[in-house]
PDB file of C-alpha atoms and ligand atoms in Angstrom:
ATOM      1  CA  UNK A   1      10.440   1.479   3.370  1.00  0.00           C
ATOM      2  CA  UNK A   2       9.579  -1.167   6.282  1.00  0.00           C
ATOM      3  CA  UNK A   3       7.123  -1.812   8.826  1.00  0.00           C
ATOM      4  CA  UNK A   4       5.412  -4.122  10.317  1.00  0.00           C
ATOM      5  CA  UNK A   5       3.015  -6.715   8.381  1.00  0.00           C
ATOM      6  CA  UNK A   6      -0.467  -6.742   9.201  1.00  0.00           C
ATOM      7  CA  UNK A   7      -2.300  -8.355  11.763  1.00  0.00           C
ATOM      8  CA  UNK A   8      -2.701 -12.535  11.504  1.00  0.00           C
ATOM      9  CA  UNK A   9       0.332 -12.891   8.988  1.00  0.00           C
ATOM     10  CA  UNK A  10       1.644 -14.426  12.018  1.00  0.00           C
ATOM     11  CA  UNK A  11       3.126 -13.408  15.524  1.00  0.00           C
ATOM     12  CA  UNK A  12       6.223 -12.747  16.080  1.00  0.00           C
ATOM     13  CA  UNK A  13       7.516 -14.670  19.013  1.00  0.00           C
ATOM     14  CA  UNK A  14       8.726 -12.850  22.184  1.00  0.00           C
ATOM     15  CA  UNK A  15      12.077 -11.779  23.495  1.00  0.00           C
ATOM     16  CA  UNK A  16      15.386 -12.709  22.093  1.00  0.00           C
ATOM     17  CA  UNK A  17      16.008 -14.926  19.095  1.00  0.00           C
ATOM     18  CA  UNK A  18      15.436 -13.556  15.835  1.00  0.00           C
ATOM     19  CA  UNK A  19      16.320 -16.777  13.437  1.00  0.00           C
ATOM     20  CA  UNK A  20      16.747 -16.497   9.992  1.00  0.00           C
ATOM     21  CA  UNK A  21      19.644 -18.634   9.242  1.00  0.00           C
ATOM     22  CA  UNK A  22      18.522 -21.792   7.611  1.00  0.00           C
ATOM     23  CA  UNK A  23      15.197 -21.448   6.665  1.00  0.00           C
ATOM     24  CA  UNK A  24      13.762 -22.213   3.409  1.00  0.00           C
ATOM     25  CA  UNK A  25      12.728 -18.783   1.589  1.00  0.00           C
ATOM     26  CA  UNK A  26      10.259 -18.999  -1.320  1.00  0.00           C
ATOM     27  CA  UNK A  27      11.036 -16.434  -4.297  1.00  0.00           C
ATOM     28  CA  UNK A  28       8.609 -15.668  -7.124  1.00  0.00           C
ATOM     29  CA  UNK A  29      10.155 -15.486 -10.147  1.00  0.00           C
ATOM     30  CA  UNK A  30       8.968 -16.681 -13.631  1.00  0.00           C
ATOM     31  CA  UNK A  31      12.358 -14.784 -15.096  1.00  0.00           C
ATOM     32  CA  UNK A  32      15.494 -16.638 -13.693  1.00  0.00           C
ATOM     33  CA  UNK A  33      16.244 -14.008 -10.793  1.00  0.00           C
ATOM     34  CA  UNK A  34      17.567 -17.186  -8.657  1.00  0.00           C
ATOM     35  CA  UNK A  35      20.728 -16.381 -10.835  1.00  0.00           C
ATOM     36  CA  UNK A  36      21.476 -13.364  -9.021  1.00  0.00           C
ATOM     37  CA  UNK A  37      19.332 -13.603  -5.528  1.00  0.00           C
ATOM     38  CA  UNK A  38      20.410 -16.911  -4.465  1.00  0.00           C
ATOM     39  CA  UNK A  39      24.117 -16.395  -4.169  1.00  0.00           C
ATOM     40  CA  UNK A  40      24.132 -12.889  -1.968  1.00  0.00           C
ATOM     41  CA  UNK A  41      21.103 -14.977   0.197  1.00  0.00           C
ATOM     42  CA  UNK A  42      23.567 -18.164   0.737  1.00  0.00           C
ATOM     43  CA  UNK A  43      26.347 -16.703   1.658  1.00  0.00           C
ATOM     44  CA  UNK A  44      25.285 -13.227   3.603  1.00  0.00           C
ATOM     45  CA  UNK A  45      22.357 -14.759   5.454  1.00  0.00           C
ATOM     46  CA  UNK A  46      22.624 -18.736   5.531  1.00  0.00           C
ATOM     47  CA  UNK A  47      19.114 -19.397   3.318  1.00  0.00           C
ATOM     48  CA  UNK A  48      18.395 -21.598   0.324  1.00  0.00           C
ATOM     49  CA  UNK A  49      15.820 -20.445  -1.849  1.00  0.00           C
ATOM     50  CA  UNK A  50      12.658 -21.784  -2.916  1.00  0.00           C
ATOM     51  CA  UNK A  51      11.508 -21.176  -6.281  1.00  0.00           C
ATOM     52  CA  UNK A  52       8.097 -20.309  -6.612  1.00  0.00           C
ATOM     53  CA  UNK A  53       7.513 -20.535 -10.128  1.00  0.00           C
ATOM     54  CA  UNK A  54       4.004 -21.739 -10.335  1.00  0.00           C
ATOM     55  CA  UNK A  55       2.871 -18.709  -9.475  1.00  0.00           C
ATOM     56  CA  UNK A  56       2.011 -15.975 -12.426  1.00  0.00           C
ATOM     57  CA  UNK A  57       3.639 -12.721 -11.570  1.00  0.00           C
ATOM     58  CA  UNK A  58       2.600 -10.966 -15.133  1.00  0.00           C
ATOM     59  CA  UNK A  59      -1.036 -11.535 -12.953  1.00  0.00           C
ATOM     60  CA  UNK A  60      -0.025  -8.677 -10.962  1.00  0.00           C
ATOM     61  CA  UNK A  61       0.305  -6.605 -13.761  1.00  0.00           C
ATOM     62  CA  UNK A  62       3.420  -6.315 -16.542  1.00  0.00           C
ATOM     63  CA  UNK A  63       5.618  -3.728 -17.816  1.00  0.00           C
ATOM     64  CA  UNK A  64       4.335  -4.352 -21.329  1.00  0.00           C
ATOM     65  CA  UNK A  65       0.960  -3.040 -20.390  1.00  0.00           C
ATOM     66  CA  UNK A  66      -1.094  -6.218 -21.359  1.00  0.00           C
ATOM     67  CA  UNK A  67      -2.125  -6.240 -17.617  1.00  0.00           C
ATOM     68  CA  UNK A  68      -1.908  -3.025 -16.165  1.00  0.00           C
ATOM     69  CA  UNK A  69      -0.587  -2.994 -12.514  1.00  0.00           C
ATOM     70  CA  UNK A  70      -3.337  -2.457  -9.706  1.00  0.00           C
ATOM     71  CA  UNK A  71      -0.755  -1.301  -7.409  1.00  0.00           C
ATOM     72  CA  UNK A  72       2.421   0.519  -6.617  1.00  0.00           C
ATOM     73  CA  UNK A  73       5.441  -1.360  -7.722  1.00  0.00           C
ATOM     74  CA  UNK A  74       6.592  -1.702  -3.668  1.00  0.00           C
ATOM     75  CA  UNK A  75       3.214  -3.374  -2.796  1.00  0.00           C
ATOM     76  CA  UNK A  76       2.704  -5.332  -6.022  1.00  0.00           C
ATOM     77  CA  UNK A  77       6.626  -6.566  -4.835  1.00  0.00           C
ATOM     78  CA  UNK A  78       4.904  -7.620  -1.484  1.00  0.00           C
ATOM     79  CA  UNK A  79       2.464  -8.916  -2.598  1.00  0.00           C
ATOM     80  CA  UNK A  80       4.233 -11.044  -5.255  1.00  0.00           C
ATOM     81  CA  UNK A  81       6.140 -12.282  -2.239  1.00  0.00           C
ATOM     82  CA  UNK A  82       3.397 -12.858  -0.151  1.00  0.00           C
ATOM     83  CA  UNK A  83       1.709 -14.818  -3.036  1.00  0.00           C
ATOM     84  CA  UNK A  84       5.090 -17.448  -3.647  1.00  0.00           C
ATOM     85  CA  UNK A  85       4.901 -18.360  -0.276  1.00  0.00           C
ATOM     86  CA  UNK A  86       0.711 -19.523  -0.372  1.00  0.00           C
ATOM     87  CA  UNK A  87       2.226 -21.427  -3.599  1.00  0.00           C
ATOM     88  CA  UNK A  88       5.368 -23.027  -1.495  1.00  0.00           C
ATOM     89  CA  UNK A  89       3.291 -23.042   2.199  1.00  0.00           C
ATOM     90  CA  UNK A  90       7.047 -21.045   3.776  1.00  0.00           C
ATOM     91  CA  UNK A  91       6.537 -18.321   6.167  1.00  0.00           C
ATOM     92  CA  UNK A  92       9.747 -16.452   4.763  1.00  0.00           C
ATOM     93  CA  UNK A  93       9.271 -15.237   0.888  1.00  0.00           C
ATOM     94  CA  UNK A  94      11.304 -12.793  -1.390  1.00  0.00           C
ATOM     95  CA  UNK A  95       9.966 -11.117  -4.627  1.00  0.00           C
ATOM     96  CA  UNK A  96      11.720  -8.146  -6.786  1.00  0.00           C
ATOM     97  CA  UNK A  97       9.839  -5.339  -8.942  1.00  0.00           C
ATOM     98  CA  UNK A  98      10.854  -3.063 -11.023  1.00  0.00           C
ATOM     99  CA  UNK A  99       9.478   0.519 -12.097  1.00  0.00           C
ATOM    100  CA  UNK A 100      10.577   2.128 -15.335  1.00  0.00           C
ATOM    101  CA  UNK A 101       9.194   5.651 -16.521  1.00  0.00           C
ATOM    102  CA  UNK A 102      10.156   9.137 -17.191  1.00  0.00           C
ATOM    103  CA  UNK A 103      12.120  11.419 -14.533  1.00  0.00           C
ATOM    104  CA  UNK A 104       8.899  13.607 -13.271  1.00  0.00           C
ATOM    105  CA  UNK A 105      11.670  16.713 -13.075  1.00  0.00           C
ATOM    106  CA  UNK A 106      13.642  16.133 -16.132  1.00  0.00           C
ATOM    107  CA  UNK A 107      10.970  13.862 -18.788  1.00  0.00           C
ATOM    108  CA  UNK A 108      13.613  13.205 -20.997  1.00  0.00           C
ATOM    109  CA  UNK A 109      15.506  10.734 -18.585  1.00  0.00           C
ATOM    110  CA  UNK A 110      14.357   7.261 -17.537  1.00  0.00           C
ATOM    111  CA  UNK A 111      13.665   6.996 -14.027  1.00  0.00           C
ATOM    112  CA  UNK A 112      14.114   3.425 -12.804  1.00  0.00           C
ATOM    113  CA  UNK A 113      13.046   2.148  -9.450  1.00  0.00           C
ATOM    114  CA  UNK A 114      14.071  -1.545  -8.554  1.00  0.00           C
ATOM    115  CA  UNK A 115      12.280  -3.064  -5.100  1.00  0.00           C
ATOM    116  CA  UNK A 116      13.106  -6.014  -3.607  1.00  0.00           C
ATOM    117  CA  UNK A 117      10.807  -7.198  -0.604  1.00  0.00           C
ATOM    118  CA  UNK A 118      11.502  -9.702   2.326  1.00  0.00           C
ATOM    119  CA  UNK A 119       8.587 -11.047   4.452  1.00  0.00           C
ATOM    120  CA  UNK A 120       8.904 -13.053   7.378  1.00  0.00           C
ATOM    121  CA  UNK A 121       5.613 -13.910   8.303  1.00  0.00           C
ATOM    122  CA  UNK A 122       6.520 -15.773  11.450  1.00  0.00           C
ATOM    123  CA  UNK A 123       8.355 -12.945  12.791  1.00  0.00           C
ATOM    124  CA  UNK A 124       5.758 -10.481  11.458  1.00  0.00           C
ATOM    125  CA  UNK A 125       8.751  -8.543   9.575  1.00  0.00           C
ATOM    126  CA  UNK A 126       8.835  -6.869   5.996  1.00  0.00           C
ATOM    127  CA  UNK A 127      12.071  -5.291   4.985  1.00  0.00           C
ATOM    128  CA  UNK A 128      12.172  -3.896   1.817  1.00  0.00           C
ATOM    129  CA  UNK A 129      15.011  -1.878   0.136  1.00  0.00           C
ATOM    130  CA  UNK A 130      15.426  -0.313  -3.449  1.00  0.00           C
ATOM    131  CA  UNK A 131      17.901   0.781  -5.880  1.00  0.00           C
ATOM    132  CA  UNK A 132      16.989   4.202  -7.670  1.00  0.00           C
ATOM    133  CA  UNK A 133      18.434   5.487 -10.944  1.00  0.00           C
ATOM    134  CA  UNK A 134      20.312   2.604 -11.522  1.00  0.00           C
ATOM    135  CA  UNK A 135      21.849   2.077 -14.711  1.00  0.00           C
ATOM    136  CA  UNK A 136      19.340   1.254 -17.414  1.00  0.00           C
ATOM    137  CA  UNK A 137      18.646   0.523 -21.150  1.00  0.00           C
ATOM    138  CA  UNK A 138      14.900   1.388 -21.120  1.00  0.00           C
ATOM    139  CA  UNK A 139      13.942   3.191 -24.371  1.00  0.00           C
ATOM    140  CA  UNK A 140      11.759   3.322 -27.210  1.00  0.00           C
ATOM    141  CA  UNK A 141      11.048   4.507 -30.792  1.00  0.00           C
ATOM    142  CA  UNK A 142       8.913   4.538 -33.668  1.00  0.00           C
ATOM    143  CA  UNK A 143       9.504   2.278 -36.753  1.00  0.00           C
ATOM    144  CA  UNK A 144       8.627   1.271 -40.095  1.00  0.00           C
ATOM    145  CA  UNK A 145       9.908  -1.275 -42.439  1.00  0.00           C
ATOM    146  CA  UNK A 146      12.652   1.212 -44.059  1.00  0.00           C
ATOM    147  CA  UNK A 147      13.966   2.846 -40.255  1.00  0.00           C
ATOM    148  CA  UNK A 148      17.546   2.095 -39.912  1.00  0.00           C
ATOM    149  CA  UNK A 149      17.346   1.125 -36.342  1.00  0.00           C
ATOM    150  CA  UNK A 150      21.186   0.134 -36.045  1.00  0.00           C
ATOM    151  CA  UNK A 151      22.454   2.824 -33.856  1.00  0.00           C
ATOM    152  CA  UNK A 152      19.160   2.546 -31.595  1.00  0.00           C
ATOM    153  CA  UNK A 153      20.060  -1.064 -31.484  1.00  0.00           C
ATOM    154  CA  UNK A 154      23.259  -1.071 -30.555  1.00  0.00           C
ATOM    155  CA  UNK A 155      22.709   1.721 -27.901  1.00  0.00           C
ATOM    156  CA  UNK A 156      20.139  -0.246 -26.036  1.00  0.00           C
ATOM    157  CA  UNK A 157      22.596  -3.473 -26.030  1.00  0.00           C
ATOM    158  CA  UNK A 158      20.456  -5.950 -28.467  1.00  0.00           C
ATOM    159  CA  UNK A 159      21.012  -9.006 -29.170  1.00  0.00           C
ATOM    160  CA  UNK A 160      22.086  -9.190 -25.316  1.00  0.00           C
ATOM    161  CA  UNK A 161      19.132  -7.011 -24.666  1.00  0.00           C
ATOM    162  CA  UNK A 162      15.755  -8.242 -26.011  1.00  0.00           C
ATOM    163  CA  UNK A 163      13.177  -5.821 -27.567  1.00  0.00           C
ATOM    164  CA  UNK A 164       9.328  -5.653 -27.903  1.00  0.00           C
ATOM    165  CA  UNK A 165       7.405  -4.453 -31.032  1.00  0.00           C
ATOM    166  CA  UNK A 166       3.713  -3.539 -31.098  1.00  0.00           C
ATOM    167  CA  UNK A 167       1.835  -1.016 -33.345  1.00  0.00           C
ATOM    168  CA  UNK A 168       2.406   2.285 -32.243  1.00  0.00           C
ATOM    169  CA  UNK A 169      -1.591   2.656 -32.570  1.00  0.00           C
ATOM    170  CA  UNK A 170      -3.535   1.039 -31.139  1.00  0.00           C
ATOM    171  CA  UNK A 171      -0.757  -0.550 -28.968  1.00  0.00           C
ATOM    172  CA  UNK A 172      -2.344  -3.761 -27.715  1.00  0.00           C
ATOM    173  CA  UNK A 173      -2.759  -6.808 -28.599  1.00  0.00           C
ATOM    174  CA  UNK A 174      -2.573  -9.545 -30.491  1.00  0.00           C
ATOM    175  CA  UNK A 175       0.018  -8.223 -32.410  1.00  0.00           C
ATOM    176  CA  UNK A 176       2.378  -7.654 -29.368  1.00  0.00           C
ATOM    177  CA  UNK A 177       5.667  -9.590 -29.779  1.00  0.00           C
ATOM    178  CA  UNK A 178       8.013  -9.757 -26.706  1.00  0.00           C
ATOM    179  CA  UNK A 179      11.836 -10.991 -26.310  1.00  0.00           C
ATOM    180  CA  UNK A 180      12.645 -10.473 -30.019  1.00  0.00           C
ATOM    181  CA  UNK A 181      16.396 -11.170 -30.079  1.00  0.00           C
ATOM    182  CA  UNK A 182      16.854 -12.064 -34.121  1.00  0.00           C
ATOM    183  CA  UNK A 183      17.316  -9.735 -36.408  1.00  0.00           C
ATOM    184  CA  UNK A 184      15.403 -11.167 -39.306  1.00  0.00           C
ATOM    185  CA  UNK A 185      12.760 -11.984 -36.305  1.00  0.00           C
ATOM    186  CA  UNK A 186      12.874  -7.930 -35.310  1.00  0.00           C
ATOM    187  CA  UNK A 187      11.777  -6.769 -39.032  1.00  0.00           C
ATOM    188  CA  UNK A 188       9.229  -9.694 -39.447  1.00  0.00           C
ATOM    189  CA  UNK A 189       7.838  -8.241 -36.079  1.00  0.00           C
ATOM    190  CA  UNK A 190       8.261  -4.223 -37.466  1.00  0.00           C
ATOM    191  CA  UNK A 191       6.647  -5.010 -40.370  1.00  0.00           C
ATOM    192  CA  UNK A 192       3.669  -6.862 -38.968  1.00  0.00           C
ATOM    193  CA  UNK A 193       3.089  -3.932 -36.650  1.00  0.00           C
ATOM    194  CA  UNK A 194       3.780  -1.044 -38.760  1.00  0.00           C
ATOM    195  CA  UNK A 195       0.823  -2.272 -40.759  1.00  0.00           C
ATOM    196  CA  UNK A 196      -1.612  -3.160 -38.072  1.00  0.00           C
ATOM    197  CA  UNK A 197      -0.969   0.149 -36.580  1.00  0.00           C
ATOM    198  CA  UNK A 198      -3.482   3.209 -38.051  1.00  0.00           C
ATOM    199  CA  UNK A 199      -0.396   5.649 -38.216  1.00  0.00           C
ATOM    200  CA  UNK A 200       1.840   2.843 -40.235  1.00  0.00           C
ATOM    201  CA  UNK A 201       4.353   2.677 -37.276  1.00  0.00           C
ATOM    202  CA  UNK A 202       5.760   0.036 -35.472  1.00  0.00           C
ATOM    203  CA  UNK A 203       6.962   0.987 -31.670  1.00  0.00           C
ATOM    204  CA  UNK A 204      10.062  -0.642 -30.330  1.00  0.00           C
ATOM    205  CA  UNK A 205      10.181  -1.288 -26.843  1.00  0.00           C
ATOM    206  CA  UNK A 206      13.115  -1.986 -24.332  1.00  0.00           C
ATOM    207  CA  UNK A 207      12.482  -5.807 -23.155  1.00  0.00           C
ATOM    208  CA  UNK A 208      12.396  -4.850 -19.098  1.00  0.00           C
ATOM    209  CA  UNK A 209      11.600  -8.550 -17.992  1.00  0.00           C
ATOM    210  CA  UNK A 210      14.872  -9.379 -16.056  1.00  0.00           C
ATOM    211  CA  UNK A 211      15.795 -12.698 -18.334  1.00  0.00           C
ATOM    212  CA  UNK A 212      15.713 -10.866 -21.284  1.00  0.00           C
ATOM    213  CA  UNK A 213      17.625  -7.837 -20.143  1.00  0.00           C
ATOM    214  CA  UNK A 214      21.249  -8.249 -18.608  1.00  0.00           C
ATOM    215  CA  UNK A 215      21.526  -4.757 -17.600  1.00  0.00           C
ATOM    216  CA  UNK A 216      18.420  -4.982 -14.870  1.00  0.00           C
ATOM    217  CA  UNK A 217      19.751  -8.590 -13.829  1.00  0.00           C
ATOM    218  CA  UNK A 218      22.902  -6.415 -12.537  1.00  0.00           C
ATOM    219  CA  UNK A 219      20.679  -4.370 -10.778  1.00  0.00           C
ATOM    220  CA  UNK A 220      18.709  -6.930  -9.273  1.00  0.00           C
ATOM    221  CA  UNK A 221      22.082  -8.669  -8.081  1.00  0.00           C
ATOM    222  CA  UNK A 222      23.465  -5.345  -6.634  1.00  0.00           C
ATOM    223  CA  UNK A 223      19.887  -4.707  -4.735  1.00  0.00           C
ATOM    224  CA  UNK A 224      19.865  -8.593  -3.560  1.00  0.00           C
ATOM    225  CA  UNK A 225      23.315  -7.706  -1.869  1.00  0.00           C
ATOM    226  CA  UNK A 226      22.216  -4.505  -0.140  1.00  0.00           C
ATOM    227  CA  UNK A 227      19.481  -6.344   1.016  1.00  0.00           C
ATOM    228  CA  UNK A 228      20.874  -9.093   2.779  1.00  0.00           C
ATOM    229  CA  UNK A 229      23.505  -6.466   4.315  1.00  0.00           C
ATOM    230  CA  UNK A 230      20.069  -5.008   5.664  1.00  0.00           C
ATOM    231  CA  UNK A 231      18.772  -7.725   7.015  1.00  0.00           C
ATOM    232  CA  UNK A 232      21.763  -9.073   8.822  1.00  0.00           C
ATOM    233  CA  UNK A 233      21.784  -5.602  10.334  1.00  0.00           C
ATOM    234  CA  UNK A 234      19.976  -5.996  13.533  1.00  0.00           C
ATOM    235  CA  UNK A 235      17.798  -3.179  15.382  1.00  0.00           C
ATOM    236  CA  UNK A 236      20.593  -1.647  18.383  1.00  0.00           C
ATOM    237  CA  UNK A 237      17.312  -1.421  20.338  1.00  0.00           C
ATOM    238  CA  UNK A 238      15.602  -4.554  19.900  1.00  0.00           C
ATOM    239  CA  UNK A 239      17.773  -6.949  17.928  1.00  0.00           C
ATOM    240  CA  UNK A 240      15.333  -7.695  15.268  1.00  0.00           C
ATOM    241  CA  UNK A 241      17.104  -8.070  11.565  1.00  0.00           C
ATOM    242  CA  UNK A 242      16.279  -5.567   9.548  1.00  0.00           C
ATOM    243  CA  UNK A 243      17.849  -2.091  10.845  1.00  0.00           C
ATOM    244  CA  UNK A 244      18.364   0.587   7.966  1.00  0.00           C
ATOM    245  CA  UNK A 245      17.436   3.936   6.279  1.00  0.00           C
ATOM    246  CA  UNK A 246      13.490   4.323   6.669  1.00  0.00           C
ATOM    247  CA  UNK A 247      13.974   8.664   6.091  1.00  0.00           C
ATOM    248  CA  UNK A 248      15.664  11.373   4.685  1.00  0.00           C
ATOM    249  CA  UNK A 249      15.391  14.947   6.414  1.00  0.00           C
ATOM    250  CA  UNK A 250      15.993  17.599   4.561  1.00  0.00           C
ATOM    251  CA  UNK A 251      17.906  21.567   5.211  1.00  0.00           C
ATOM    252  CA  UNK A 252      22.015  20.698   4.932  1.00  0.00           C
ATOM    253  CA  UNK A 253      23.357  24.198   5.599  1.00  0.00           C
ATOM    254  CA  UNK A 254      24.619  26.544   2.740  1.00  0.00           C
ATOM    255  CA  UNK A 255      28.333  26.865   2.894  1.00  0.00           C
ATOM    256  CA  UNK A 256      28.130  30.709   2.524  1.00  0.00           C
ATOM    257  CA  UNK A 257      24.881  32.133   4.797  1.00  0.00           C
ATOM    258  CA  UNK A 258      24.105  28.895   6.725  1.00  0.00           C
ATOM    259  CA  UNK A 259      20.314  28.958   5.756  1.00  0.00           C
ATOM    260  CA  UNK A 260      19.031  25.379   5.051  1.00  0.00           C
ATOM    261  CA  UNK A 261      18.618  23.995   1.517  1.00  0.00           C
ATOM    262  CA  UNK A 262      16.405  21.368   0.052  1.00  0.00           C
ATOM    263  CA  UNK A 263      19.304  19.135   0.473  1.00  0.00           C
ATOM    264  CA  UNK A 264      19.514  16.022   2.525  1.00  0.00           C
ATOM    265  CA  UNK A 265      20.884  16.921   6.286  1.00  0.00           C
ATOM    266  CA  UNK A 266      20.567  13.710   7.891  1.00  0.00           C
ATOM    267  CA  UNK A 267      19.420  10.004   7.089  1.00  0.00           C
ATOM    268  CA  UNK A 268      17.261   8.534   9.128  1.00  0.00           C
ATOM    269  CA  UNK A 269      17.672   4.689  10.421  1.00  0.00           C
ATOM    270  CA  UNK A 270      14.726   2.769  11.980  1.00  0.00           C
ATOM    271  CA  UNK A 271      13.786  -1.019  12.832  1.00  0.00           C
ATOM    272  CA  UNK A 272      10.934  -2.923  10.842  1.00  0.00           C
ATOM    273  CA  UNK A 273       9.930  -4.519  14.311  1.00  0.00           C
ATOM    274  CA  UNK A 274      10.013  -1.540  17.133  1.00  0.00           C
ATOM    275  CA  UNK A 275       9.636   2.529  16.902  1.00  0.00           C
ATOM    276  CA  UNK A 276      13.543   3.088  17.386  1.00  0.00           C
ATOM    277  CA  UNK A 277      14.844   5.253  15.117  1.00  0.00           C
ATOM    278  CA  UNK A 278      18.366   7.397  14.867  1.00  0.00           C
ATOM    279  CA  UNK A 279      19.327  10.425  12.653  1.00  0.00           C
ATOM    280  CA  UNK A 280      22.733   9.577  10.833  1.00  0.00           C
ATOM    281  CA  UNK A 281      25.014  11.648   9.221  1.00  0.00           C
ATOM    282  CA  UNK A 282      24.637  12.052   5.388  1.00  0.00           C
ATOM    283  CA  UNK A 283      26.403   8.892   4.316  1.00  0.00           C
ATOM    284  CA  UNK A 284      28.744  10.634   1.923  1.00  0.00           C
ATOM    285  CA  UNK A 285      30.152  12.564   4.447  1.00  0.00           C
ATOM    286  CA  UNK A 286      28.674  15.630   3.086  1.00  0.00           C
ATOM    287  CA  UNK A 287      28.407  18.446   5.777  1.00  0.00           C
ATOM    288  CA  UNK A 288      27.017  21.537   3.741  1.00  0.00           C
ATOM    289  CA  UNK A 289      25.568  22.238   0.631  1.00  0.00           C
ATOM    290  CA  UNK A 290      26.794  24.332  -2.341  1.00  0.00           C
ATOM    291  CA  UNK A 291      25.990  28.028  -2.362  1.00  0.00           C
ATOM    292  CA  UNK A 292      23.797  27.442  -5.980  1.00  0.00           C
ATOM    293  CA  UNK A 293      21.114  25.243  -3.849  1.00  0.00           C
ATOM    294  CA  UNK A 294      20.740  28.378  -1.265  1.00  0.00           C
ATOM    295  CA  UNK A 295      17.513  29.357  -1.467  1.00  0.00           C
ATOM    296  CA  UNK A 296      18.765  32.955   0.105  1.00  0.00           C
ATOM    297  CA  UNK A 297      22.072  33.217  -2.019  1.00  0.00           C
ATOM    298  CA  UNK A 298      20.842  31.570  -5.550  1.00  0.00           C
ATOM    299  CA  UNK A 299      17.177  32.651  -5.569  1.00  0.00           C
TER     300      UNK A 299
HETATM  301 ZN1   ZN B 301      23.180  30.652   1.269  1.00  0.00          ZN
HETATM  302 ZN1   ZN B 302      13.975  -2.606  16.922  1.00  0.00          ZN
END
């Protein structure tokens, strides 16, 4: 979850002295995220951000599929940062990213991921840090012009919440149509869709881009905090910023034989900048695992 930045991004000067406070940080955002980021960065870590809004994030892929992504959503969050600052010429840039999909163990639950991705370039550093299974509206369903969508609707938390309608098939464009947050808009959309689409459907998305969709702006605020708590941790070893979980390690005892379990034991903490590391205790204090998740006792 961090490490060091490649080779040439710059050197990171010797000794004692990490300096953050008061540097101008560039953040790429097309989607209003300075409403949540800048706050936690002012007042945990002493920076004003830089908004870098010329650049074009959806060019790094979008959620809607127009563009698919080239890369996982942690680099395409570095590299989204990494891109803001070429647009603003700072050596210290932020960027956020969110994944949305199905659980891989249990399909019928959304699985959301949000990343959020420092990079210092003249301290060689990238910290990143992530928020998983946080609360989310992302859905879909099918439509035509006669669905009653209102219970879907108010579920997912529209008008608050925007929604996207395409044709169910094929689902690209030109009849895509993001942000709907209108009613008589919405059925305009459905029915334009519905008829473009060879199985007369219309599918209605979850908006996930972060201005149209108060529920992932939380998230983004709550990972900007526990982000800037990371970085104003700094390494016991080295005193670079940055010092955090990097690891889990699995095998916390069973309460009745003792055998290990698939459960988290210990956490493991480690510095972007140096190979220190330190196994912690499970941070909710938990010391052995229910007899159920024994692999000996509930085969
Ligand atoms: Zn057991
Ligand atoms: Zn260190």
């Amino acid at each position: 979850m961090a490490g060091r930045v490649a080779p040439g991004l710059g050197d990171k000067p010797s000794g004692p002295g990490w300096q953050v406070r008061g540097r101008p940080v560039s953040l790429a955002t097309r989607h209003g995220k300075e409403k949540v980021i800048a706050r936690p960065f002012r007042l945990g870590l002493g920076v004003e951000l830089v908004l870098a809004a010329g650049f074009d994030t959806d060019s790094l892929g979008t959620f809607s599929g127009e563009r698919p992504r080239q890369d996982d959503a942690e680099t395409t969050c570095r590299l989204k940062a990494e891109a803001g600052m070429a647009e603003t010429g700072l050596d210290l840039g932020l960027a956020s990213e969110g994944s949305f999909g199905p659980h891989p163990a249990l399909p019928f639950l959304p699985l959301t991921i949000e990343w959020m991705t420092w990079v210092d370039q003249a301290q060689g550093q990238v910290i990143t840090e992530r928020l998983v299974g946080c609360r989310t509206n992302f859905d879909h369903c099918t439509a035509d012009a006669g669905t009653d969508l209102d219970p879907w609707l108010e579920r997912i938390g529209f008008p608050a919440h925007a929604v996207i309608v395409r044709p169910q098939w094929p689902g690209a464009e030109p009849h895509l149509c993001k942000g709907i947050t209108g009613v008589p808009e919405l059925r305009r959309a459905i029915i334009a869709a519905a008829s473009a689409s060879a199985d007369g459907l219309a599918l209605v998305e979850t908006d996930m881009r972060a201005h149209r969709n108060p529920t992932r702006m939380a998230a983004i605020r709550r990972l900007a905090f526990r982000l800037v708590r990371r970085i104003a941790t700094p390494c016991p070893a080295c005193g670079a910023p940055g010092w955090g979980k990097v690891d889990v390690v699995a095998g916390l005892p069973c309460s009745w034989c003792d055998s290990p379990t698939e459960w988290i034991q210990h956490e493991i903490f480690g510095c972007p900048s140096c190979p220190h590391t330190e196994p912690r205790p499970r941070s909710d204090g938990l010391s052995q695992a229910d007899p159920q998740h024994c692999p000996l006792c509930n085969p």
